[in-house]
């Protein structure tokens, strides 16, 4: 027996005890004042008074208990129907809905009449029916509390819900009261978070791969830089605005410009001078603007102001997508080659001069000699012969001098090509 209902028999026990103690005294008192009344009547009235008072007391106690029970029931109903969370009561085993609150009606979109004609399977999507059937076949009378389910609204929209249950007796039936919490947004957030985590993990993996590729690229670039630093050609890397970003060791050693002095300057600022061909510079600028390869010979200058000849090759470098990245300029110093070419040019001019001399200047005295020989043959006197012989001697000396001069020029050219060591 509950402690709240225990006080009713206690009240009756106390009332009966007081009546038993005081009733005989009351009867004697009444008999004193009403001696004409029979004691039997007085005792009968006493018993009737006990019954009447007992009935009134019992009525008051029951009425008070019922009011409390009604108040409690009304409070419970108010809590059920006014609860902001969707709630319903379903019969255990049959899973038939027998009561539903206003929040559930508003959430699911069904009327009260429609809801009370439904079972739990009516609000579950088709792929959840097997799960509910599994509960029934396993002999489970109610769903597991805290489980996540998909519920179908009247509009056909599916929501994800968390279920809390409480067993009770309702209208004489074994039932379970269900409170629904819509966790659709939370589930979507978790899914989005999981997707974001998956994407982040993929990005991290990709980043790790890229870092490894960058490290490998840096290592390859370092090795390439070491190789380029060891070659004898002068290497310059410059950007689209022609500003230098890197030069190799051979460049700094030959020109005298340091890497720090070179970076940010243009090759034209550093290397060109008064003897640099304007036409060559124009051709270079045009090729750079068109992003085309060009090769040419050019006069450049060291930091000291000393000019030098260089064979210049400039190549534009593009990435995998065909986007321009930078220019690479490779200079080969060709001073020796140019000097030899100039020497050959001088020799060629000298030989042409000798050939012209041989073909023109030597023909004149030779023709004179041939003419004098004919005259000598026809001479009629010794004086005439002596005159012709003197002329022959003079022409021979003139021819000899021409031959000597040619020989000296040839010797001078040979000495220029192959200078003798002293």
Short mmCIF file of C-alpha atoms in Angstrom, two decimals, residues 418-422:
data_model
loop_
_atom_site.label_atom_id
_atom_site.label_comp_id
_atom_site.label_asym_id
_atom_site.label_seq_id
_atom_site.Cartn_x
_atom_site.Cartn_y
_atom_site.Cartn_z
CA UNK A 418 101.28 30.94 -86.66
CA UNK A 419 103.29 33.41 -84.54
CA UNK A 420 106.74 32.08 -83.71
CA UNK A 421 107.59 31.72 -80.06
CA UNK A 422 110.45 33.84 -78.91
#
